[in-house]
Structure formats: structure tokens, C-alpha cells
Amino acid sequence: MSIHIKTQEEIEKMRVAGRLTAQVLTMIEPHVIAGVTTDELNDICHDYITNELSAIPAPLNYRGFPKSICTSVNHQVCHGIPSDKKLKAGDAINIDITVIKDEYHGDSSQMFVIGKPSIQATRAIEASHIAMWKGIKMVKPGVQLGDIGHAIQKYAESKNCSVVREYCGHGIGKNFHEDPQVLHYGTPQTGVTLEEGMTFTIEPMVNIGKRHVKMLKDNWTVVTKDHSLSAQWEHTILVTENGFEVLTLRENEVVPDV
Ligand code: MF3
Ligand code: CO
Ligand code: CO
């Protein structure tokens, strides 16, 4: 139960793992189309990670998780298990990729929509995306995790959305999940104070309806209790001397003005 401050050598390895994670999301995008199954997306990612990147898909066998990526569709909040179900027009899907390279983890997820997004999907996807970036942009030494959680919650709720509380961001490094817990709600000036060299994820799950969730019988897939749409984005972040570095930034992704 302690927060590991990464050395320069570890940070360099986290940069590599983060870059590879981002590459997987860029690679999979053109495959996320109507008619594809989430199993097929899983297999494409698995082969790319193991063969092209010579890396390890961290979810596979993690606490018994049966696949190499998480795919959470529509009212699924997180930890969806790839299956033989086909994606169809209007579906909104979160693909969550975690890669291990040279013992270190990169963890990132993004939303994709098949065809034209519904107004509700657009709302959830934009609210969670901007909420994540509002949180990321606060990161610098001296800021407290409660400040970040509060900023994320305040933004999501201002858009009439709710923030899931049962799952959170997390420290990351040699471990997939380590201290600290990064809550996506909170009270300013509370919680862990950030220091240079910390690495953690920010990954808010934002619902159009109520915040409450339940677990499906597969013991992994988390869904909204009211079956409202849910959206999530995730990046792995390094606290730098003056601010933050997004370790999983994709090649064509720019840090937005939020
Ligand atoms: N990638 C998820 C996260 O952001 C965790 C998935 S755990 C798994 O923390 F076992 F479902 F892969
Ligand atoms: Co994560
Ligand atoms: Co993740």
C-alpha cells in the first residue's frame, strides 16, 4: 500500500509500453465496422500485440479474464468480454487495451461508433472525453487527487450525466493496478498529493442515466442498472516536473483545449 515513484529508467519503459498501447488503438480503428464481432476485434489485437509488437496483452488470464482486450458496448460500462456478437449501426463501443512491454504496462481506451452516433451516444462520449481531459490537464506536482476527481465529476454532472463510482483509475507500472486509486469524483483539497514520477490512469465512466451499475453473471461485464448508455476514455499519465505527460497519446491525437 504505497505509491511507487518511477525512476528515469522506469519512465522510459513506461513511455514505450504507452506508445505500443496507443498503436493498438490506432491499428484497430478501421476494423471497428458493422458486422465485425468483438471476438474478431480481440483476435486482431491479440495477434498484433504478440506478433507485431512482441508484447503481452495484459488482460488475458488477469484474475481469470478470458480474452486479450475489453470491449464494452452501449450500456456496458467496462470489462466487457469479447464475444461472437456482431456490431451493428449505431453501436457505441469502448475498446480497452493494456499492453505489457519489458515488464511495464500501458493502459488506454477509447470510444468508437458504428455509423452515425445517436444524440445520446454523442452526449455520453463527449462528456466522458472532455471529463477525462479536464482531469488530465489538472495533473502537476502539488495537486491532490480529490481536486482531479472533483473536476471530472463537476464537468460530467454539468452535462446532466452521472459518474460511475465503483471503478476508478489506478497507479500503473510493473503492476497493472497499483496505488493510488484515482476516483473520478471527489472533494477539492483531499486525497493523495501528486509528485513528479507518479504514473496512473484517468478513465472516467460516464452514464447518460443514473450512476448505478451491476455485474453480469459472467462476473466481469459491468452494465448500467437502468440500461442507460455509458461511455469511457482512458489514458496513462506521468506526473512531470511542471505538469503531465500523456504516455498513451496516439500519433494523430492532440491535447485538446478544455
Ligand atoms: N483495462 C482495465 C482498466 O482500465 C482493466 C481490465 S481488467 C480485465 O483498468 F481483466 F478485465 F482486463
Ligand atoms: Co485502467
Ligand atoms: Co484500461
PDB file of C-alpha atoms and ligand atoms in Angstrom:
ATOM      1  CA  MET A   1       0.000   0.000   0.000  1.00  0.00           C
ATOM      2  CA  SER A   2       2.370   2.691  -1.190  1.00  0.00           C
ATOM      3  CA  ILE A   3       2.822   4.780  -4.278  1.00  0.00           C
ATOM      4  CA  HIS A   4       5.865   3.879  -6.326  1.00  0.00           C
ATOM      5  CA  ILE A   5       7.713   6.879  -7.770  1.00  0.00           C
ATOM      6  CA  LYS A   6       9.228   5.771 -11.068  1.00  0.00           C
ATOM      7  CA  THR A   7      12.944   6.154 -11.805  1.00  0.00           C
ATOM      8  CA  GLN A   8      14.162   7.596 -15.138  1.00  0.00           C
ATOM      9  CA  GLU A   9      14.743   4.045 -16.420  1.00  0.00           C
ATOM     10  CA  GLU A  10      11.235   3.000 -15.465  1.00  0.00           C
ATOM     11  CA  ILE A  11       9.736   6.112 -17.044  1.00  0.00           C
ATOM     12  CA  GLU A  12      11.487   5.271 -20.313  1.00  0.00           C
ATOM     13  CA  LYS A  13       9.936   1.772 -20.208  1.00  0.00           C
ATOM     14  CA  MET A  14       6.512   3.245 -19.393  1.00  0.00           C
ATOM     15  CA  ARG A  15       6.862   5.513 -22.448  1.00  0.00           C
ATOM     16  CA  VAL A  16       7.498   2.510 -24.666  1.00  0.00           C
ATOM     17  CA  ALA A  17       4.592   0.495 -23.198  1.00  0.00           C
ATOM     18  CA  GLY A  18       2.322   3.534 -23.527  1.00  0.00           C
ATOM     19  CA  ARG A  19       3.288   4.127 -27.151  1.00  0.00           C
ATOM     20  CA  LEU A  20       2.613   0.496 -28.070  1.00  0.00           C
ATOM     21  CA  THR A  21      -0.786   0.640 -26.345  1.00  0.00           C
ATOM     22  CA  ALA A  22      -1.692   3.720 -28.396  1.00  0.00           C
ATOM     23  CA  GLN A  23      -0.580   1.956 -31.577  1.00  0.00           C
ATOM     24  CA  VAL A  24      -3.021  -0.885 -30.927  1.00  0.00           C
ATOM     25  CA  LEU A  25      -5.961   1.537 -30.756  1.00  0.00           C
ATOM     26  CA  THR A  26      -4.848   3.236 -33.978  1.00  0.00           C
ATOM     27  CA  MET A  27      -4.424  -0.142 -35.663  1.00  0.00           C
ATOM     28  CA  ILE A  28      -7.885  -1.449 -34.664  1.00  0.00           C
ATOM     29  CA  GLU A  29      -9.908   1.627 -35.683  1.00  0.00           C
ATOM     30  CA  PRO A  30     -10.531   0.650 -39.360  1.00  0.00           C
ATOM     31  CA  HIS A  31     -11.724  -2.778 -38.222  1.00  0.00           C
ATOM     32  CA  VAL A  32     -14.472  -1.384 -35.984  1.00  0.00           C
ATOM     33  CA  ILE A  33     -17.293  -1.600 -38.538  1.00  0.00           C
ATOM     34  CA  ALA A  34     -20.774  -3.087 -38.829  1.00  0.00           C
ATOM     35  CA  GLY A  35     -20.775  -6.886 -38.960  1.00  0.00           C
ATOM     36  CA  VAL A  36     -17.498  -7.444 -37.132  1.00  0.00           C
ATOM     37  CA  THR A  37     -17.695  -9.435 -33.898  1.00  0.00           C
ATOM     38  CA  THR A  38     -15.909  -8.338 -30.757  1.00  0.00           C
ATOM     39  CA  ASP A  39     -14.146 -11.741 -30.807  1.00  0.00           C
ATOM     40  CA  GLU A  40     -12.697 -10.821 -34.192  1.00  0.00           C
ATOM     41  CA  LEU A  41     -11.501  -7.456 -32.803  1.00  0.00           C
ATOM     42  CA  ASN A  42      -9.960  -9.351 -29.871  1.00  0.00           C
ATOM     43  CA  ASP A  43      -8.114 -11.723 -32.180  1.00  0.00           C
ATOM     44  CA  ILE A  44      -6.778  -8.927 -34.397  1.00  0.00           C
ATOM     45  CA  CYS A  45      -5.486  -7.048 -31.336  1.00  0.00           C
ATOM     46  CA  HIS A  46      -4.054 -10.212 -29.778  1.00  0.00           C
ATOM     47  CA  ASP A  47      -2.112 -11.093 -32.931  1.00  0.00           C
ATOM     48  CA  TYR A  48      -0.868  -7.520 -33.397  1.00  0.00           C
ATOM     49  CA  ILE A  49       0.281  -7.209 -29.777  1.00  0.00           C
ATOM     50  CA  THR A  50       2.045 -10.557 -29.676  1.00  0.00           C
ATOM     51  CA  ASN A  51       3.435 -10.765 -33.242  1.00  0.00           C
ATOM     52  CA  GLU A  52       4.000  -7.158 -34.386  1.00  0.00           C
ATOM     53  CA  LEU A  53       4.758  -5.540 -31.041  1.00  0.00           C
ATOM     54  CA  SER A  54       6.370  -8.550 -29.319  1.00  0.00           C
ATOM     55  CA  ALA A  55       4.388  -7.561 -26.246  1.00  0.00           C
ATOM     56  CA  ILE A  56       1.872  -9.172 -23.894  1.00  0.00           C
ATOM     57  CA  PRO A  57      -1.870  -8.401 -23.758  1.00  0.00           C
ATOM     58  CA  ALA A  58      -2.260  -7.810 -20.009  1.00  0.00           C
ATOM     59  CA  PRO A  59      -5.983  -8.690 -19.663  1.00  0.00           C
ATOM     60  CA  LEU A  60      -5.523 -12.298 -20.869  1.00  0.00           C
ATOM     61  CA  ASN A  61      -5.791 -14.504 -17.763  1.00  0.00           C
ATOM     62  CA  TYR A  62      -5.628 -11.449 -15.478  1.00  0.00           C
ATOM     63  CA  ARG A  63      -7.626 -12.639 -12.462  1.00  0.00           C
ATOM     64  CA  GLY A  64      -9.215 -15.133 -14.819  1.00  0.00           C
ATOM     65  CA  PHE A  65     -10.260 -12.683 -17.572  1.00  0.00           C
ATOM     66  CA  PRO A  66     -10.625 -14.891 -20.673  1.00  0.00           C
ATOM     67  CA  LYS A  67      -9.647 -12.510 -23.504  1.00  0.00           C
ATOM     68  CA  SER A  68      -6.877 -10.097 -24.548  1.00  0.00           C
ATOM     69  CA  ILE A  69      -8.910  -6.864 -24.679  1.00  0.00           C
ATOM     70  CA  CYS A  70     -12.090  -5.477 -23.106  1.00  0.00           C
ATOM     71  CA  THR A  71     -14.981  -4.497 -25.389  1.00  0.00           C
ATOM     72  CA  SER A  72     -17.901  -2.689 -23.727  1.00  0.00           C
ATOM     73  CA  VAL A  73     -20.878  -1.943 -25.972  1.00  0.00           C
ATOM     74  CA  ASN A  74     -23.668   0.611 -25.347  1.00  0.00           C
ATOM     75  CA  HIS A  75     -24.977   0.152 -21.768  1.00  0.00           C
ATOM     76  CA  GLN A  76     -21.945  -1.946 -20.855  1.00  0.00           C
ATOM     77  CA  VAL A  77     -19.789   0.212 -18.600  1.00  0.00           C
ATOM     78  CA  CYS A  78     -16.463  -1.647 -18.586  1.00  0.00           C
ATOM     79  CA  HIS A  79     -14.748  -5.066 -18.636  1.00  0.00           C
ATOM     80  CA  GLY A  80     -16.980  -6.399 -21.432  1.00  0.00           C
ATOM     81  CA  ILE A  81     -15.788  -9.783 -22.699  1.00  0.00           C
ATOM     82  CA  PRO A  82     -15.359 -10.114 -26.474  1.00  0.00           C
ATOM     83  CA  SER A  83     -17.946 -12.489 -27.946  1.00  0.00           C
ATOM     84  CA  ASP A  84     -19.425 -13.713 -31.221  1.00  0.00           C
ATOM     85  CA  LYS A  85     -21.980 -10.884 -31.238  1.00  0.00           C
ATOM     86  CA  LYS A  86     -21.726  -8.648 -34.303  1.00  0.00           C
ATOM     87  CA  LEU A  87     -21.514  -4.862 -34.045  1.00  0.00           C
ATOM     88  CA  LYS A  88     -24.346  -3.031 -35.810  1.00  0.00           C
ATOM     89  CA  ALA A  89     -25.104   0.506 -36.971  1.00  0.00           C
ATOM     90  CA  GLY A  90     -25.445   2.904 -34.066  1.00  0.00           C
ATOM     91  CA  ASP A  91     -23.491   0.813 -31.539  1.00  0.00           C
ATOM     92  CA  ALA A  92     -21.030   2.704 -29.347  1.00  0.00           C
ATOM     93  CA  ILE A  93     -18.104   0.595 -28.166  1.00  0.00           C
ATOM     94  CA  ASN A  94     -15.261   1.155 -25.761  1.00  0.00           C
ATOM     95  CA  ILE A  95     -12.108  -0.791 -26.587  1.00  0.00           C
ATOM     96  CA  ASP A  96      -9.702  -1.005 -23.653  1.00  0.00           C
ATOM     97  CA  ILE A  97      -6.133  -2.066 -24.399  1.00  0.00           C
ATOM     98  CA  THR A  98      -3.445  -2.899 -21.855  1.00  0.00           C
ATOM     99  CA  VAL A  99      -0.022  -3.932 -23.075  1.00  0.00           C
ATOM    100  CA  ILE A 100       2.979  -5.198 -21.124  1.00  0.00           C
ATOM    101  CA  LYS A 101       6.375  -4.475 -22.671  1.00  0.00           C
ATOM    102  CA  ASP A 102       9.644  -5.137 -20.870  1.00  0.00           C
ATOM    103  CA  GLU A 103       7.660  -5.686 -17.646  1.00  0.00           C
ATOM    104  CA  TYR A 104       5.847  -2.313 -17.723  1.00  0.00           C
ATOM    105  CA  HIS A 105       2.182  -1.599 -18.512  1.00  0.00           C
ATOM    106  CA  GLY A 106       0.414   0.901 -20.766  1.00  0.00           C
ATOM    107  CA  ASP A 107      -3.393   1.187 -20.408  1.00  0.00           C
ATOM    108  CA  SER A 108      -5.706   3.199 -22.660  1.00  0.00           C
ATOM    109  CA  SER A 109      -9.228   3.032 -24.023  1.00  0.00           C
ATOM    110  CA  GLN A 110     -11.349   4.939 -26.465  1.00  0.00           C
ATOM    111  CA  MET A 111     -14.870   5.033 -27.852  1.00  0.00           C
ATOM    112  CA  PHE A 112     -15.835   4.115 -31.409  1.00  0.00           C
ATOM    113  CA  VAL A 113     -19.257   4.412 -33.032  1.00  0.00           C
ATOM    114  CA  ILE A 114     -20.569   2.250 -35.866  1.00  0.00           C
ATOM    115  CA  GLY A 115     -22.044   4.598 -38.467  1.00  0.00           C
ATOM    116  CA  LYS A 116     -23.970   7.616 -37.266  1.00  0.00           C
ATOM    117  CA  PRO A 117     -23.999   8.112 -33.493  1.00  0.00           C
ATOM    118  CA  SER A 118     -27.290   8.793 -31.719  1.00  0.00           C
ATOM    119  CA  ILE A 119     -27.695  12.095 -29.894  1.00  0.00           C
ATOM    120  CA  GLN A 120     -27.422  10.184 -26.614  1.00  0.00           C
ATOM    121  CA  ALA A 121     -24.248   8.389 -27.648  1.00  0.00           C
ATOM    122  CA  THR A 122     -22.699  11.676 -28.709  1.00  0.00           C
ATOM    123  CA  ARG A 123     -23.586  13.185 -25.334  1.00  0.00           C
ATOM    124  CA  ALA A 124     -22.063  10.344 -23.315  1.00  0.00           C
ATOM    125  CA  ILE A 125     -18.966  10.097 -25.488  1.00  0.00           C
ATOM    126  CA  GLU A 126     -18.255  13.833 -25.437  1.00  0.00           C
ATOM    127  CA  ALA A 127     -18.962  14.215 -21.734  1.00  0.00           C
ATOM    128  CA  SER A 128     -16.593  11.386 -20.784  1.00  0.00           C
ATOM    129  CA  HIS A 129     -13.922  12.552 -23.214  1.00  0.00           C
ATOM    130  CA  ILE A 130     -13.906  16.143 -22.016  1.00  0.00           C
ATOM    131  CA  ALA A 131     -14.175  14.997 -18.384  1.00  0.00           C
ATOM    132  CA  MET A 132     -11.071  12.859 -18.840  1.00  0.00           C
ATOM    133  CA  TRP A 133      -9.136  15.732 -20.396  1.00  0.00           C
ATOM    134  CA  LYS A 134     -10.245  18.183 -17.709  1.00  0.00           C
ATOM    135  CA  GLY A 135      -8.824  15.720 -15.179  1.00  0.00           C
ATOM    136  CA  ILE A 136      -5.598  15.133 -17.099  1.00  0.00           C
ATOM    137  CA  LYS A 137      -4.946  18.839 -17.559  1.00  0.00           C
ATOM    138  CA  MET A 138      -5.006  19.411 -13.801  1.00  0.00           C
ATOM    139  CA  VAL A 139      -2.164  16.967 -13.212  1.00  0.00           C
ATOM    140  CA  LYS A 140       1.006  18.505 -11.754  1.00  0.00           C
ATOM    141  CA  PRO A 141       3.035  18.186  -8.565  1.00  0.00           C
ATOM    142  CA  GLY A 142       1.169  19.549  -5.541  1.00  0.00           C
ATOM    143  CA  VAL A 143      -2.334  18.971  -6.915  1.00  0.00           C
ATOM    144  CA  GLN A 144      -4.430  16.491  -4.912  1.00  0.00           C
ATOM    145  CA  LEU A 145      -6.394  13.563  -6.333  1.00  0.00           C
ATOM    146  CA  GLY A 146      -9.592  14.991  -4.811  1.00  0.00           C
ATOM    147  CA  ASP A 147      -9.104  18.100  -6.970  1.00  0.00           C
ATOM    148  CA  ILE A 148      -8.963  15.926 -10.078  1.00  0.00           C
ATOM    149  CA  GLY A 149     -11.939  13.763  -9.129  1.00  0.00           C
ATOM    150  CA  HIS A 150     -13.954  16.859  -8.364  1.00  0.00           C
ATOM    151  CA  ALA A 151     -13.165  18.466 -11.743  1.00  0.00           C
ATOM    152  CA  ILE A 152     -14.201  15.312 -13.598  1.00  0.00           C
ATOM    153  CA  GLN A 153     -17.430  14.915 -11.626  1.00  0.00           C
ATOM    154  CA  LYS A 154     -18.331  18.588 -11.897  1.00  0.00           C
ATOM    155  CA  TYR A 155     -17.987  18.573 -15.667  1.00  0.00           C
ATOM    156  CA  ALA A 156     -19.883  15.294 -16.231  1.00  0.00           C
ATOM    157  CA  GLU A 157     -22.730  16.358 -13.957  1.00  0.00           C
ATOM    158  CA  SER A 158     -22.905  19.782 -15.624  1.00  0.00           C
ATOM    159  CA  LYS A 159     -23.733  17.842 -18.812  1.00  0.00           C
ATOM    160  CA  ASN A 160     -26.541  16.005 -16.990  1.00  0.00           C
ATOM    161  CA  CYS A 161     -24.567  12.807 -16.894  1.00  0.00           C
ATOM    162  CA  SER A 162     -23.511  10.698 -13.900  1.00  0.00           C
ATOM    163  CA  VAL A 163     -20.137   9.273 -12.899  1.00  0.00           C
ATOM    164  CA  VAL A 164     -19.691   5.589 -12.008  1.00  0.00           C
ATOM    165  CA  ARG A 165     -18.155   5.221  -8.535  1.00  0.00           C
ATOM    166  CA  GLU A 166     -17.422   1.511  -8.239  1.00  0.00           C
ATOM    167  CA  TYR A 167     -14.473   1.575 -10.669  1.00  0.00           C
ATOM    168  CA  CYS A 168     -11.638   4.072 -10.817  1.00  0.00           C
ATOM    169  CA  GLY A 169      -8.311   4.984 -12.337  1.00  0.00           C
ATOM    170  CA  HIS A 170      -5.199   3.447 -10.794  1.00  0.00           C
ATOM    171  CA  GLY A 171      -1.476   3.638 -10.366  1.00  0.00           C
ATOM    172  CA  ILE A 172       0.287   1.588 -13.039  1.00  0.00           C
ATOM    173  CA  GLY A 173       3.824   0.367 -13.688  1.00  0.00           C
ATOM    174  CA  LYS A 174       5.162  -3.140 -13.170  1.00  0.00           C
ATOM    175  CA  ASN A 175       1.667  -3.831 -11.852  1.00  0.00           C
ATOM    176  CA  PHE A 176      -1.482  -3.478 -13.958  1.00  0.00           C
ATOM    177  CA  HIS A 177      -3.215  -1.919 -10.940  1.00  0.00           C
ATOM    178  CA  GLU A 178      -1.285  -0.334  -8.069  1.00  0.00           C
ATOM    179  CA  ASP A 179      -1.684   2.604  -5.691  1.00  0.00           C
ATOM    180  CA  PRO A 180      -3.077   5.213  -5.802  1.00  0.00           C
ATOM    181  CA  GLN A 181      -6.784   4.774  -6.591  1.00  0.00           C
ATOM    182  CA  VAL A 182      -7.836   7.637  -8.850  1.00  0.00           C
ATOM    183  CA  LEU A 183     -11.513   8.343  -8.162  1.00  0.00           C
ATOM    184  CA  HIS A 184     -13.500  10.201 -10.815  1.00  0.00           C
ATOM    185  CA  TYR A 185     -15.466  12.125  -8.184  1.00  0.00           C
ATOM    186  CA  GLY A 186     -14.377  13.834  -5.015  1.00  0.00           C
ATOM    187  CA  THR A 187     -13.773  16.825  -2.857  1.00  0.00           C
ATOM    188  CA  PRO A 188     -11.148  19.501  -3.583  1.00  0.00           C
ATOM    189  CA  GLN A 189      -8.094  19.589  -1.328  1.00  0.00           C
ATOM    190  CA  THR A 190      -8.452  15.985  -0.224  1.00  0.00           C
ATOM    191  CA  GLY A 191      -6.537  12.828  -1.048  1.00  0.00           C
ATOM    192  CA  VAL A 192      -3.062  11.980  -2.242  1.00  0.00           C
ATOM    193  CA  THR A 193      -0.823  14.886  -3.289  1.00  0.00           C
ATOM    194  CA  LEU A 194       0.792  14.326  -6.692  1.00  0.00           C
ATOM    195  CA  GLU A 195       4.563  14.098  -7.019  1.00  0.00           C
ATOM    196  CA  GLU A 196       6.852  14.037 -10.040  1.00  0.00           C
ATOM    197  CA  GLY A 197       7.410  10.466 -11.232  1.00  0.00           C
ATOM    198  CA  MET A 198       3.996   9.060 -10.321  1.00  0.00           C
ATOM    199  CA  THR A 199       2.199   7.182 -13.117  1.00  0.00           C
ATOM    200  CA  PHE A 200      -1.532   6.474 -13.086  1.00  0.00           C
ATOM    201  CA  THR A 201      -4.565   6.242 -15.314  1.00  0.00           C
ATOM    202  CA  ILE A 202      -7.552   8.563 -15.589  1.00  0.00           C
ATOM    203  CA  GLU A 203     -10.548   6.693 -17.038  1.00  0.00           C
ATOM    204  CA  PRO A 204     -13.953   8.152 -16.179  1.00  0.00           C
ATOM    205  CA  MET A 205     -17.055   6.059 -16.895  1.00  0.00           C
ATOM    206  CA  VAL A 206     -19.949   8.434 -17.587  1.00  0.00           C
ATOM    207  CA  ASN A 207     -23.620   7.417 -17.869  1.00  0.00           C
ATOM    208  CA  ILE A 208     -26.496   9.207 -19.555  1.00  0.00           C
ATOM    209  CA  GLY A 209     -28.799   7.959 -16.787  1.00  0.00           C
ATOM    210  CA  LYS A 210     -28.150   7.100 -13.153  1.00  0.00           C
ATOM    211  CA  ARG A 211     -24.685   6.228 -11.911  1.00  0.00           C
ATOM    212  CA  HIS A 212     -25.577   2.790 -10.523  1.00  0.00           C
ATOM    213  CA  VAL A 213     -24.133  -0.340 -12.080  1.00  0.00           C
ATOM    214  CA  LYS A 214     -24.469  -4.105 -11.783  1.00  0.00           C
ATOM    215  CA  MET A 215     -22.309  -7.062 -12.701  1.00  0.00           C
ATOM    216  CA  LEU A 216     -23.487  -9.644 -15.219  1.00  0.00           C
ATOM    217  CA  LYS A 217     -23.420 -13.376 -14.414  1.00  0.00           C
ATOM    218  CA  ASP A 218     -20.130 -13.752 -16.286  1.00  0.00           C
ATOM    219  CA  ASN A 219     -18.596 -11.968 -13.265  1.00  0.00           C
ATOM    220  CA  TRP A 220     -16.810  -9.426 -15.473  1.00  0.00           C
ATOM    221  CA  THR A 221     -19.173  -7.340 -17.601  1.00  0.00           C
ATOM    222  CA  VAL A 222     -20.377  -4.244 -15.749  1.00  0.00           C
ATOM    223  CA  VAL A 223     -23.609  -2.654 -17.052  1.00  0.00           C
ATOM    224  CA  THR A 224     -25.727   0.321 -16.018  1.00  0.00           C
ATOM    225  CA  LYS A 225     -28.588  -0.720 -13.749  1.00  0.00           C
ATOM    226  CA  ASP A 226     -31.049   1.430 -15.711  1.00  0.00           C
ATOM    227  CA  HIS A 227     -29.625   0.236 -19.063  1.00  0.00           C
ATOM    228  CA  SER A 228     -28.693   3.812 -19.984  1.00  0.00           C
ATOM    229  CA  LEU A 229     -25.756   4.378 -22.317  1.00  0.00           C
ATOM    230  CA  SER A 230     -22.293   4.593 -20.803  1.00  0.00           C
ATOM    231  CA  ALA A 231     -19.030   5.872 -22.260  1.00  0.00           C
ATOM    232  CA  GLN A 232     -15.398   5.806 -21.150  1.00  0.00           C
ATOM    233  CA  TRP A 233     -11.975   7.027 -22.258  1.00  0.00           C
ATOM    234  CA  GLU A 234      -8.651   6.240 -20.622  1.00  0.00           C
ATOM    235  CA  HIS A 235      -5.067   7.438 -20.729  1.00  0.00           C
ATOM    236  CA  THR A 236      -1.939   6.576 -18.766  1.00  0.00           C
ATOM    237  CA  ILE A 237      -0.347   9.723 -17.332  1.00  0.00           C
ATOM    238  CA  LEU A 238       3.087  10.611 -15.935  1.00  0.00           C
ATOM    239  CA  VAL A 239       3.426  13.471 -13.446  1.00  0.00           C
ATOM    240  CA  THR A 240       6.302  15.649 -14.688  1.00  0.00           C
ATOM    241  CA  GLU A 241       8.180  18.496 -13.001  1.00  0.00           C
ATOM    242  CA  ASN A 242       5.692  21.086 -14.255  1.00  0.00           C
ATOM    243  CA  GLY A 243       2.645  19.126 -15.297  1.00  0.00           C
ATOM    244  CA  PHE A 244       1.870  15.902 -17.113  1.00  0.00           C
ATOM    245  CA  GLU A 245       2.884  13.698 -19.994  1.00  0.00           C
ATOM    246  CA  VAL A 246       0.255  11.501 -21.682  1.00  0.00           C
ATOM    247  CA  LEU A 247       2.121   8.222 -22.127  1.00  0.00           C
ATOM    248  CA  THR A 248      -0.619   6.689 -24.308  1.00  0.00           C
ATOM    249  CA  LEU A 249      -1.191   9.676 -26.634  1.00  0.00           C
ATOM    250  CA  ARG A 250      -1.946   8.405 -30.149  1.00  0.00           C
ATOM    251  CA  GLU A 251       0.035   9.710 -33.121  1.00  0.00           C
ATOM    252  CA  ASN A 252      -2.779  11.853 -34.502  1.00  0.00           C
ATOM    253  CA  GLU A 253      -4.225  12.803 -31.127  1.00  0.00           C
ATOM    254  CA  VAL A 254      -3.764  16.326 -29.834  1.00  0.00           C
ATOM    255  CA  VAL A 255      -4.224  17.503 -26.273  1.00  0.00           C
ATOM    256  CA  PRO A 256      -7.477  19.483 -26.549  1.00  0.00           C
ATOM    257  CA  ASP A 257      -8.267  22.906 -25.116  1.00  0.00           C
ATOM    258  CA  VAL A 258     -10.767  22.070 -22.397  1.00  0.00           C
TER     259      VAL A 258
HETATM  260  N1  MF3 B   1      -8.035  -2.119 -18.579  1.00  0.00           N
HETATM  261  C1  MF3 B   1      -8.921  -2.072 -17.444  1.00  0.00           C
HETATM  262  C2  MF3 B   1      -8.526  -0.841 -16.674  1.00  0.00           C
HETATM  263  O1  MF3 B   1      -8.537   0.186 -17.246  1.00  0.00           O
HETATM  264  C3  MF3 B   1      -8.858  -3.286 -16.601  1.00  0.00           C
HETATM  265  C4  MF3 B   1      -9.324  -4.510 -17.255  1.00  0.00           C
HETATM  266  S1  MF3 B   1      -9.145  -5.828 -16.190  1.00  0.00           S
HETATM  267  C5  MF3 B   1      -9.524  -7.110 -17.200  1.00  0.00           C
HETATM  268  O2  MF3 B   1      -8.124  -0.849 -15.548  1.00  0.00           O
HETATM  269  F1  MF3 B   1      -9.197  -8.158 -16.562  1.00  0.00           F
HETATM  270  F2  MF3 B   1     -10.815  -7.040 -17.482  1.00  0.00           F
HETATM  271  F3  MF3 B   1      -8.841  -6.992 -18.297  1.00  0.00           F
HETATM  272 CO    CO B   2      -7.027   1.276 -16.349  1.00  0.00          CO
HETATM  273 CO    CO B   3      -7.925   0.038 -19.270  1.00  0.00          CO
END
